[in-house]
Coordinates of C-alpha atoms in Angstrom, one line a residue:
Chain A
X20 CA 61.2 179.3 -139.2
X21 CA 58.9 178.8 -137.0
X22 CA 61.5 177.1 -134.3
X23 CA 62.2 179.8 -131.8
X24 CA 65.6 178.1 -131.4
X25 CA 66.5 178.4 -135.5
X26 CA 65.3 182.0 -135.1
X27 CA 67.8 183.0 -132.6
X28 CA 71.0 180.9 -134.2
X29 CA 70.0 182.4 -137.4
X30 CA 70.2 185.8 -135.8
X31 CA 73.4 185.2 -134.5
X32 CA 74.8 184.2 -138.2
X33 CA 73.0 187.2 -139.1
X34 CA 75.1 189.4 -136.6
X35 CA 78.5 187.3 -137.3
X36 CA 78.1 188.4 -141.3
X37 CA 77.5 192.3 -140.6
X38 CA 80.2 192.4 -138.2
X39 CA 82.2 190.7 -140.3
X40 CA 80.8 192.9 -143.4
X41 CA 81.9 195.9 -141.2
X42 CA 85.5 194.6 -140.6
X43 CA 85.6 194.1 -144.3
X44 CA 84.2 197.7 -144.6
X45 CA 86.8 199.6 -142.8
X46 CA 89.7 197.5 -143.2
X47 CA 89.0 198.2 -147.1
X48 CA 88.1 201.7 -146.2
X49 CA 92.0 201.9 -144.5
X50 CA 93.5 200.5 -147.0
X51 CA 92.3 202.9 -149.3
X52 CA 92.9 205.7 -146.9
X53 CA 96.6 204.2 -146.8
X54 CA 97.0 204.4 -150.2
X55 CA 95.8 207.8 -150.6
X56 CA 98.3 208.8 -147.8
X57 CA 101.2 207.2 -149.5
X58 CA 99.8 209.1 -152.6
X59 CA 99.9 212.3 -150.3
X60 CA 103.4 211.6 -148.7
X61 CA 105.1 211.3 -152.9
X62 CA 103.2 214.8 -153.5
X63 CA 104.9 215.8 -150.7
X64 CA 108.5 215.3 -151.4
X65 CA 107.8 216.5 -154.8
X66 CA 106.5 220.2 -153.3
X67 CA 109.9 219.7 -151.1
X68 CA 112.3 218.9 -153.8
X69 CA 110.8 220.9 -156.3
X70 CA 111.2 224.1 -153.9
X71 CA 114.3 222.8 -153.3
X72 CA 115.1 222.9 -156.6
X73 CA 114.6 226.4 -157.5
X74 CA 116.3 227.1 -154.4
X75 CA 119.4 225.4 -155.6
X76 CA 118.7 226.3 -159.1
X77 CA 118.7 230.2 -158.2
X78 CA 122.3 229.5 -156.7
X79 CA 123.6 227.5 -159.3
X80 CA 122.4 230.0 -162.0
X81 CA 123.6 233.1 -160.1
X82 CA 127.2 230.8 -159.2
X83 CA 127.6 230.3 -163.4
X84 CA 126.4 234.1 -163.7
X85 CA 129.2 235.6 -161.7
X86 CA 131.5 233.2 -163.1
X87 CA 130.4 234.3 -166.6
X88 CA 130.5 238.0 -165.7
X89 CA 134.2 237.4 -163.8
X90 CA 135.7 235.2 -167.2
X91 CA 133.4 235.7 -170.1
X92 CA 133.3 231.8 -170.6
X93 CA 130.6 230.8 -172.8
X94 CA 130.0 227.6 -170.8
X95 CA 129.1 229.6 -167.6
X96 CA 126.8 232.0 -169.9
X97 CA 124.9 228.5 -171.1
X98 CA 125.5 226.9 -167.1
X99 CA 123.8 230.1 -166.0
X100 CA 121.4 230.1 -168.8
X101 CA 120.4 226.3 -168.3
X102 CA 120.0 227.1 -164.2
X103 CA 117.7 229.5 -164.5
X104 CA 116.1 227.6 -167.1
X105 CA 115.8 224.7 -164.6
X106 CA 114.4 227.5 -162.1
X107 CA 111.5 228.4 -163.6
X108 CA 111.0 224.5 -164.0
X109 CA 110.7 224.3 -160.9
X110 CA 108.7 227.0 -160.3
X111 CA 106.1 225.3 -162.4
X112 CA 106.4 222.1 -161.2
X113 CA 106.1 223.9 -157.8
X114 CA 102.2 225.9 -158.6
X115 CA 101.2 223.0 -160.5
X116 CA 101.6 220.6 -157.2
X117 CA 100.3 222.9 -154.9
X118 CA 97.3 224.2 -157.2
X119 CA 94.8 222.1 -154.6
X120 CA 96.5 223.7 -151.4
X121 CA 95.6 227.2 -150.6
X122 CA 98.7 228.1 -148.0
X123 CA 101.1 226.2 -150.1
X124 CA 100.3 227.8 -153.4
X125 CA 100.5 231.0 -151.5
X126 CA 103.9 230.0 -150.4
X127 CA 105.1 229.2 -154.0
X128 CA 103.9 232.2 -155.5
X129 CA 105.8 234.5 -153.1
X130 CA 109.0 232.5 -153.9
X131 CA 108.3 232.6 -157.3
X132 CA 107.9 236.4 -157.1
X133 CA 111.2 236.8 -155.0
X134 CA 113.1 234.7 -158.0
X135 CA 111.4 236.3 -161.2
X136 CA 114.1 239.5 -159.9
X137 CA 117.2 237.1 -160.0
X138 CA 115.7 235.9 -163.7
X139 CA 115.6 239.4 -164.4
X140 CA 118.5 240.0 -163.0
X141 CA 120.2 236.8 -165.0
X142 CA 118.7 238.5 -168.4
X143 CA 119.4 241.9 -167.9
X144 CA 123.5 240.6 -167.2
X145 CA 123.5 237.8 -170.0
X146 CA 122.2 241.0 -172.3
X147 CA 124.1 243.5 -171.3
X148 CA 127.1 241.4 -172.1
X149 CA 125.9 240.2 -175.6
X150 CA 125.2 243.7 -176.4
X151 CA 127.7 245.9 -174.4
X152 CA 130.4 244.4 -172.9
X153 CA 131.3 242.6 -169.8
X154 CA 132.0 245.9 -167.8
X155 CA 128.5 246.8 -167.8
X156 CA 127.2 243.4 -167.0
X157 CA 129.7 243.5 -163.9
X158 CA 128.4 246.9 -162.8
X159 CA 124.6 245.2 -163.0
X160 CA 126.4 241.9 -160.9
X161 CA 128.0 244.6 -158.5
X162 CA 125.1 246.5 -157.7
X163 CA 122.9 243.9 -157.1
X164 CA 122.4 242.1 -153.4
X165 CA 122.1 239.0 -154.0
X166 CA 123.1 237.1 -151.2
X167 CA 120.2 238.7 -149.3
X168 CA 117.7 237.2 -151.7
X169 CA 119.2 234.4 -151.6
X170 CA 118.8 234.2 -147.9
X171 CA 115.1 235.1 -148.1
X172 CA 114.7 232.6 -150.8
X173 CA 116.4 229.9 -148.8
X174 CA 114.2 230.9 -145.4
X175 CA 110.8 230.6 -148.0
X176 CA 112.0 227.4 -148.9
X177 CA 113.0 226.4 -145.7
X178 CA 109.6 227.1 -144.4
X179 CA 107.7 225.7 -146.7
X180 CA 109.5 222.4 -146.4
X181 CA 109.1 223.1 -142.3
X182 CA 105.1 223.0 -143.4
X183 CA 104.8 220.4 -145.5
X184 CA 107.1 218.3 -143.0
X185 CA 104.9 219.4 -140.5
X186 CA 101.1 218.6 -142.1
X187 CA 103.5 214.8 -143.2
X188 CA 104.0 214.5 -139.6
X189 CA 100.5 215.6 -139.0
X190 CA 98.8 213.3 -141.8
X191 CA 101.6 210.3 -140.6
X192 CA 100.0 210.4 -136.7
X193 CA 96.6 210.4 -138.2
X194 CA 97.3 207.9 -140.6
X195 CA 98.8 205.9 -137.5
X196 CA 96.0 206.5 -135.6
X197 CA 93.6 205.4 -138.3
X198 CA 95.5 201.9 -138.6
X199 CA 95.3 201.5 -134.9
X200 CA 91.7 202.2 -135.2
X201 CA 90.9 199.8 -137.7
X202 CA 93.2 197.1 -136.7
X203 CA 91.4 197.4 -133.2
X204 CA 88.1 197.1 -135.0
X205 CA 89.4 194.3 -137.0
X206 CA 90.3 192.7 -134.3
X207 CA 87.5 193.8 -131.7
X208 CA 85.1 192.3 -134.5
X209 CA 87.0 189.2 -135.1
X210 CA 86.7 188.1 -131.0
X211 CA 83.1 190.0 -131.4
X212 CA 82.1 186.9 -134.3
X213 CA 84.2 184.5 -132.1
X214 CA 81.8 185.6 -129.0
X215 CA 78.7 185.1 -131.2
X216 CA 79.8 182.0 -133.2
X217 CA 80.5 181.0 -129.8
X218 CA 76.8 181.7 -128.3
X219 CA 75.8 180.1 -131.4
X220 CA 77.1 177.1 -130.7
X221 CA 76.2 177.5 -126.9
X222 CA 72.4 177.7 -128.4
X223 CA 72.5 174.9 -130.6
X224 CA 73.7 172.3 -127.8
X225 CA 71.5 174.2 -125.8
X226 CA 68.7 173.3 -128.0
X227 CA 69.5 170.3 -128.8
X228 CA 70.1 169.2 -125.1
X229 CA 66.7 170.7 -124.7
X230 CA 65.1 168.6 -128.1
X231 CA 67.2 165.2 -126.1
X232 CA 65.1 166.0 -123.0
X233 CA 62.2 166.5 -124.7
X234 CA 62.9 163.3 -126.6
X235 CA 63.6 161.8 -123.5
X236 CA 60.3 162.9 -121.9
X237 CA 58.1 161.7 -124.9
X238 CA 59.7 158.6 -124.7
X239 CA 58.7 158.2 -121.3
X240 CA 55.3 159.6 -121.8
X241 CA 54.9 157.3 -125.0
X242 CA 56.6 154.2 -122.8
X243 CA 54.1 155.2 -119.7
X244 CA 50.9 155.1 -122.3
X245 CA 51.8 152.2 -124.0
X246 CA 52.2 150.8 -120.3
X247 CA 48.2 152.0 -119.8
X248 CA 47.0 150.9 -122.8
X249 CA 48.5 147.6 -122.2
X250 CA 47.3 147.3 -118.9
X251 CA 44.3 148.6 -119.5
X252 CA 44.0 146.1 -122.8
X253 CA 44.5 143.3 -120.7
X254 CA 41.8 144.5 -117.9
X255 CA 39.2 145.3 -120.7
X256 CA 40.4 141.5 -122.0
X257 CA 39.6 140.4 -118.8
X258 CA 36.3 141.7 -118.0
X259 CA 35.4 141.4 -121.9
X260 CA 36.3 137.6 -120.6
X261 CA 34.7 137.6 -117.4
X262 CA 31.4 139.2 -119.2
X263 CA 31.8 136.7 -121.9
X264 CA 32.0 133.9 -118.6
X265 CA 29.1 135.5 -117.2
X266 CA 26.8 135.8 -120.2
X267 CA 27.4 132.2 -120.9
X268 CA 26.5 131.3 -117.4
X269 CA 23.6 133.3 -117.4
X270 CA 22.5 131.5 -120.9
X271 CA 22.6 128.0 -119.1
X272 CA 21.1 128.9 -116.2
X273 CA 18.4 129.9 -117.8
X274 CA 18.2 126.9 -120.5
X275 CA 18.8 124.5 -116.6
X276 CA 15.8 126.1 -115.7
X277 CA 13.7 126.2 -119.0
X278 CA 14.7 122.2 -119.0
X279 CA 13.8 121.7 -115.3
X280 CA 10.5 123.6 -115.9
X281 CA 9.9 121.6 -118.9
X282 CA 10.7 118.4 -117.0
X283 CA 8.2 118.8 -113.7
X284 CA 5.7 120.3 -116.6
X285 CA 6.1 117.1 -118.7
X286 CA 5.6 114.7 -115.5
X287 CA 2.3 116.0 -114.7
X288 CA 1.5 115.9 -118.3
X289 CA 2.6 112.7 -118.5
X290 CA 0.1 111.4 -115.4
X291 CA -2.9 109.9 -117.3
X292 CA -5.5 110.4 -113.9
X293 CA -6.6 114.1 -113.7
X294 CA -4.4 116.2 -112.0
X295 CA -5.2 119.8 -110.0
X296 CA -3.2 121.3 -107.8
X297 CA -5.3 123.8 -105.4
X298 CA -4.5 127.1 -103.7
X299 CA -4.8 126.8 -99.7
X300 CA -8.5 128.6 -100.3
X301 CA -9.1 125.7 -102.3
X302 CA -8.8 127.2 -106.2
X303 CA -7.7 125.8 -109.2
X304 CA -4.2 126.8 -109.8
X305 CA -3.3 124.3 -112.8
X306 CA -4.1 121.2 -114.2
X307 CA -3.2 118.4 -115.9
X308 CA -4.0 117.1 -119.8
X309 CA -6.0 114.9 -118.4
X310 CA -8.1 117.3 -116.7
X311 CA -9.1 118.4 -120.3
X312 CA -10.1 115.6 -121.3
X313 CA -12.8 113.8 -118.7
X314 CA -14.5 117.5 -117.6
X315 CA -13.8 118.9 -121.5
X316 CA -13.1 122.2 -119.4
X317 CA -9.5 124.0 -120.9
X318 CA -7.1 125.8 -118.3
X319 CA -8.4 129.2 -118.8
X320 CA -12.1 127.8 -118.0
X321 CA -10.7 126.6 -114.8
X322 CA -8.1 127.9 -113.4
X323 CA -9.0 130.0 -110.1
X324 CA -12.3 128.2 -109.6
X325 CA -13.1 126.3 -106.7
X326 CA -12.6 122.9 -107.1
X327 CA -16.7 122.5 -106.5
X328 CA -17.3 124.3 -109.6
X329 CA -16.7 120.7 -110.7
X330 CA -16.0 118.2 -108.0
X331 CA -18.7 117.1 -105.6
X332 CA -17.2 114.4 -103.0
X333 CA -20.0 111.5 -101.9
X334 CA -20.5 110.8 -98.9
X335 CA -19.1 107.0 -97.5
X336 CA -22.6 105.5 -97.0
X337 CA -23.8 107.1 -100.1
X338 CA -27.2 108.7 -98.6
X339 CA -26.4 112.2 -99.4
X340 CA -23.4 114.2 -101.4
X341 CA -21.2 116.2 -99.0
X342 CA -19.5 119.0 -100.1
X343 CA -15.7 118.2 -100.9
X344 CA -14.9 121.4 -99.5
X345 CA -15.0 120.0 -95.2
X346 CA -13.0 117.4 -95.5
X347 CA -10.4 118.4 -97.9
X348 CA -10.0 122.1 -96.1
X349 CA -9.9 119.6 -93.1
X350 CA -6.9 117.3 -94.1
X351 CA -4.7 120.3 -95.8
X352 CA -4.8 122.1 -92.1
X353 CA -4.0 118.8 -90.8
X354 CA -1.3 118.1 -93.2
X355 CA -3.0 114.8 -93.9
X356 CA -3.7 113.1 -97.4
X357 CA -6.8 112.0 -98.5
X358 CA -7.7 108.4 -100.6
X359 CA -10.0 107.4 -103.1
X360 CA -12.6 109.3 -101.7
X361 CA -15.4 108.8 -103.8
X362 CA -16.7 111.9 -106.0
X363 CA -18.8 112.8 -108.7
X364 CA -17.1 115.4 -111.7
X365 CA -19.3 117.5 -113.8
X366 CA -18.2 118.2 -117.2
X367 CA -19.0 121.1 -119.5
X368 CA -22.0 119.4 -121.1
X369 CA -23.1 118.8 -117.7
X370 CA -22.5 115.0 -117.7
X371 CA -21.5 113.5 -114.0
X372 CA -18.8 111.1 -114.0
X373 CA -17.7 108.8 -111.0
X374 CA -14.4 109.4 -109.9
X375 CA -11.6 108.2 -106.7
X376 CA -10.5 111.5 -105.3
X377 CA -7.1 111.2 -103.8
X378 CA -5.7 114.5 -101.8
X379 CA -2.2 115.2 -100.8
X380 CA -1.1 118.4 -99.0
X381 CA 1.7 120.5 -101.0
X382 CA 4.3 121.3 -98.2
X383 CA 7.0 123.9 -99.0
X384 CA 9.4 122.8 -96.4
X385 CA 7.4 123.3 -93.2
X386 CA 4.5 124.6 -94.3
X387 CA 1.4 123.6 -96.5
X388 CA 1.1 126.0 -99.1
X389 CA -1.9 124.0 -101.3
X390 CA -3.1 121.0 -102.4
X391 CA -2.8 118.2 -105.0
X392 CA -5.9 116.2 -106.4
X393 CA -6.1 113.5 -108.7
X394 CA -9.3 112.3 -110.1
X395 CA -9.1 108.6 -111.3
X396 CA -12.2 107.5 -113.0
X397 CA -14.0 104.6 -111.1
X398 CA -14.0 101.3 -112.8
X399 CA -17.0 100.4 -113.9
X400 CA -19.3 97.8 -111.4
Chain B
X28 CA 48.2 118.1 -125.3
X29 CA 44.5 119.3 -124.1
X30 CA 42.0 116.5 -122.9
X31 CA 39.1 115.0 -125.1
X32 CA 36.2 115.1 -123.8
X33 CA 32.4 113.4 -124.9
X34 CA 29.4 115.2 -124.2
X35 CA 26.3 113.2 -124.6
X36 CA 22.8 115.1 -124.5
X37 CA 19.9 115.2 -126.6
X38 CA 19.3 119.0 -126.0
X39 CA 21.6 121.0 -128.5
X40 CA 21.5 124.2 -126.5
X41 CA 23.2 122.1 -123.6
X42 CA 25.8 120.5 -125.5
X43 CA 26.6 124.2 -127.4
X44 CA 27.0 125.7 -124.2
X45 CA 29.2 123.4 -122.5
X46 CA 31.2 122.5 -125.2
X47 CA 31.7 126.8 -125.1
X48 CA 32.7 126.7 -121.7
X49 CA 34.9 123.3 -122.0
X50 CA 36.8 124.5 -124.9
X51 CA 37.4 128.2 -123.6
X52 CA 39.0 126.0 -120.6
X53 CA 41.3 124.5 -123.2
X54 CA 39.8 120.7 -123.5
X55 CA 39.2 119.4 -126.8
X56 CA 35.4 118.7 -126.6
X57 CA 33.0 116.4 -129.0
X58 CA 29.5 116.5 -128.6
X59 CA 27.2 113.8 -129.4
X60 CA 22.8 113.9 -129.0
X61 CA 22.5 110.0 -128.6
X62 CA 24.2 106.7 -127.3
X63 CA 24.9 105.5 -131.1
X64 CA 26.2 108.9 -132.3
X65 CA 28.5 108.8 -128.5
X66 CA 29.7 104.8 -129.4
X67 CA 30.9 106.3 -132.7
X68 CA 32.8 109.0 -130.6
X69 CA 34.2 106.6 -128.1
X70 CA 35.4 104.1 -130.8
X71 CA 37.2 106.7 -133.2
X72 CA 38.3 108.8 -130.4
X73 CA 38.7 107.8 -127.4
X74 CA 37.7 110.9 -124.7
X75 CA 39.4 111.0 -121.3
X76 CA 36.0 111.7 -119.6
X77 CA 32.2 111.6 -120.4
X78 CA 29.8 114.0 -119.9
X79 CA 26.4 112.6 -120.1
X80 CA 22.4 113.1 -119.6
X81 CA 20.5 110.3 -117.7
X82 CA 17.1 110.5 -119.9
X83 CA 18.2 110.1 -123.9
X84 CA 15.9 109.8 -127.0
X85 CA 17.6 106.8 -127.9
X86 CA 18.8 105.2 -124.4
X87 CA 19.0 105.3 -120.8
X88 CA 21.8 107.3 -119.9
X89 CA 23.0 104.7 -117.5
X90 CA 22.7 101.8 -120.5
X91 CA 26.0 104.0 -122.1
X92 CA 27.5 104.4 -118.8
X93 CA 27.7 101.1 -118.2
X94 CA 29.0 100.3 -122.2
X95 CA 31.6 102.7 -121.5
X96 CA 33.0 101.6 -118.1
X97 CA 33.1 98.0 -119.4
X98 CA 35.4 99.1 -122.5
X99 CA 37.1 101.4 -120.3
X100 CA 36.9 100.8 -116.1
X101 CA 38.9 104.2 -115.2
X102 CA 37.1 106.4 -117.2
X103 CA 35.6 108.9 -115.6
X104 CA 31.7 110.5 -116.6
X105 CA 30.1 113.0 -114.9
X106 CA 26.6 112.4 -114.9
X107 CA 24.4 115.8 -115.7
X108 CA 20.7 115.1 -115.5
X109 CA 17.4 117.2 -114.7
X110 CA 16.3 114.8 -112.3
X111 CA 16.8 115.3 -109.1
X112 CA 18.8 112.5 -107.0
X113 CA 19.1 112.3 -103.3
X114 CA 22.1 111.9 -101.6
X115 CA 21.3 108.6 -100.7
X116 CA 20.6 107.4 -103.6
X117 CA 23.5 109.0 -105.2
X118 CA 25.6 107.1 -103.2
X119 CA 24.1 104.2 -102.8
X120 CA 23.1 103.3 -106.8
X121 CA 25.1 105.0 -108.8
X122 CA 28.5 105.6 -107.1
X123 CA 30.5 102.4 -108.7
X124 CA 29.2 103.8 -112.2
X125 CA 29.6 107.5 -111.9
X126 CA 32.6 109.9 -110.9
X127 CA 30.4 112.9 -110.3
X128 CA 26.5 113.5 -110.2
X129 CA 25.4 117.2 -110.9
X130 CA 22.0 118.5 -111.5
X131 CA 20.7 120.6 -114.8
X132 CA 20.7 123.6 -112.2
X133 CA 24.5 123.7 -111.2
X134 CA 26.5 126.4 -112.5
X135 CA 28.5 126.1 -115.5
X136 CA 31.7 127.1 -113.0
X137 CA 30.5 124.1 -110.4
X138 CA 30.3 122.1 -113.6
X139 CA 34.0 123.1 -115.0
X140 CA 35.6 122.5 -111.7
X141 CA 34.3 119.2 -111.4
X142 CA 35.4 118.7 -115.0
X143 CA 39.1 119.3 -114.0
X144 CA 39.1 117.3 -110.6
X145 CA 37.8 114.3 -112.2
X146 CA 41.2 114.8 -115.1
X147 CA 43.6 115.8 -112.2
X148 CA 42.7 112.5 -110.4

């Protein structure tokens, strides 16, 4: 319910039924109205003919009177008898239709009033002549004015009919008028649920043509991400590949270069003559096992001590020592090497040894950036 | 099908690592740490190339080299070593025996490529 779109269709079903409800409602409302008028239009011609009827009853009853008066017959004395009978029948019939309507019932009464005198009339004759004779019932006939009453019976009659045709006419147009009315409201609210079942359906295509697009877009969308994530997949794959590529190539260079420094570290090791490598101010800067082993000195003892801390160079004519120091700053400025120079080395418990000192120059590319010694212990003479 | 290739080299973090970057290349890679563990290689499966170290616990690098090229003349072996060759010498003593000389230093990448030019020959 929450779909704007269902909300609005709904409405519109919603709209169709009380329109339709409302059709229902006043065509049944007509055809009861119809019904009552058809009731209304009998009650009608019963007022007519039952005014009628007295009006024809009076003349009957007063035609079999004279008749009876004129011949003495016994049937025109019971034809009178039964015609005023049927008079006051009417009469009745007449007031007891009319009981509802005011004017009408005003109507009847007056009539009735103007034929109770030809009832009286009728009795006063019909008894004169049981009791008297027919002379005196004559002389009653012959003073009486009957065709004037008559007349003003008939014009009573005549007008009610005139009214009750009229308000027939009246109720007919009206009754017309209502049919029109509702047929036009039938109809108007058959093309008004036509209209709305129509925007009904113009709202449901228009929503689902809407739902398609939307469809449609998140298809795209979803088609356009699934695109990125791919793409973006296969870049992460790459650089996670690339990274992988690297890391490894990181890992060996760094085992190369463990392995090469192992390698030039296990050469020197390997030399069994004492080797030091010097700084250019003529330091220790390493040595060799060997080292270790003829001045019983370890790396940390030596390293960054001058080289005279335990190497004293003789001189060639053996007189006097000579520092090592000269000749060896000497040949590294020259770039030259030095051989078997003979030299004494002092060990830790002070014990001098008799050595061959050999010195090359350490050149990185152009320029000398040390030295290398090696100590190789003099053969005994 | 994906080449077979023999690394020889007594240092296990080598042969690990290149056998990693051989087989991500697609080769089919065996690894071996001495000459007798690489004649066992060679004899039950033949590689199309050899990957070797000069200095072996068991050998001389150049001892297997020269097994191998007598079984098999055309079979290429790159020769990876620590020790460092000149050119000269390169050329001059080991170029009937050897396809390709690289040093412990080269990249794994310069190794690789070197690995396919001596298979596309």
């Amino acid at each position: 319910m929450n779909d704007p779109a269902v909300r609005r269709v709904l409405a519109a079903f919603l709209l169709v039924c009380a329109v339709a409800i409302f059709a229902a409602i006043v065509a049944a409302r007509n055809t009861s109205r119809a019904a009552a008028t058809s009731d209304w239009v009998n009650h009608t011609h019963a007022v007519i003919n039952e005014v009628e009827g007295i009006y024809s009853s009076v003349r009957v009853g007063e035609a079999a009177l004279r008749a009876y008066v004129a011949t003495g017959s016994a049937t025109d004395r019971g034809a009178a008898r039964e015609a005023f009978e049927e008079m006051s029948e009417h009469i009745e019939l007449a007031k007891a239709l009319t009981r509802q309507e005011p004017a009408q019932s005003e109507q009847v009464l007056a009539i009735a009033k103007m034929t109770s005198g030809r009832d009286e009339l009728a009795n006063s004759v019909l008894a004169a002549a049981r009791s008297n004779s027919l002379e005196s019932a004559r002389a009653l006939m012959a003073r009486d004015d009957g065709l004037a009453v008559a007349a003003e019976i008939r014009r009573a009659v005549g007008k009610l009919r005139d009214d009750e045709m009229a308000l027939l006419a009246d109720r007919d147009t009206r009754a017309y008028l209502q049919a029109h009315t509702t047929r036009w409201i039938v109809w108007s609210g058959v093309a008004l649920n036509f209209l709305l079942l129509a925007g009904a359906a113009w709202l449901i295509r228009d929503d689902l043509a809407a739902r398609r697009r939307a469809t449609a877009v998140l298809e795209e969308a979803n088609a356009r991400l699934e695109t990125k994530v791919r793409e973006r997949t296969a870049e992460l794959s790459s650089a996670n590949e690339q990274l992988s590529a690297d890391n490894l190539e990181r890992r060996w260079a760094n085992e190369a270069l463990e392995h090469q420094v192992h390698y030039s570290d296990l050469i020197i090791s390997s030399v069994n003559d004492a080797v030091l490598v010097l700084t250019k101010a003529l330091n220790i800067s390493r040595i060799n096992p060997a080292v270790v082993r003829l001045t019983g000195f370890e790396a940390p003892q030596l390293v960054n001590r001058p080289l005279r801390s335990i190497v004293t160079l003789r001189s060639q004519d053996a007189v006097a020592p000579a520092e090592l120091v000269d000749p060896v700053v000497q040949a590294l400025r020259e770039g030259r090497d030095l051989r078997d120079l003979p030299a004494v080395v002092q060990d830790k418990l002070g014990r001098k040894t008799a050595v061959h000192c050999t010195v090359f120059p350490m050149r990185d590319r152009d320029k000398v950036i040390g030295g290398i010694v090696i100590l190789r212990t003099a053969s005994p003479t | 099908m994906s080449h077979h290739i023999l690394i020889v080299d007594d240092e296990a973090p080598i042969r690990e690592m290149l056998k990693l970057a051989l087989t991500k290349q697609g080769y089919r890679v065996t690894t071996a740490s001495s000459t007798a563990e690489a004649g066992k290689v060679v004899k039950d499966d033949p590689p199309q190339l050899v990957i070797t170290d000069l200095q072996l616990e068991d050998s001389d690098g150049m001892g297997l080299i020269a097994r191998l090229k007598a079984a098999q003349p055309q079979l290429p072996v790159i020769l990876l070593t620590g020790v460092l060759f000149d050119q000269q010498v390169v050329e001059e003593t080991f170029a009937d025996k050897i396809s390709v000389y690289l040093h412990k230093t080269s990249p794994l990448s310069t190794i690789v490529r070197e690995v396919k030019r001596c298979l596309d020959r």
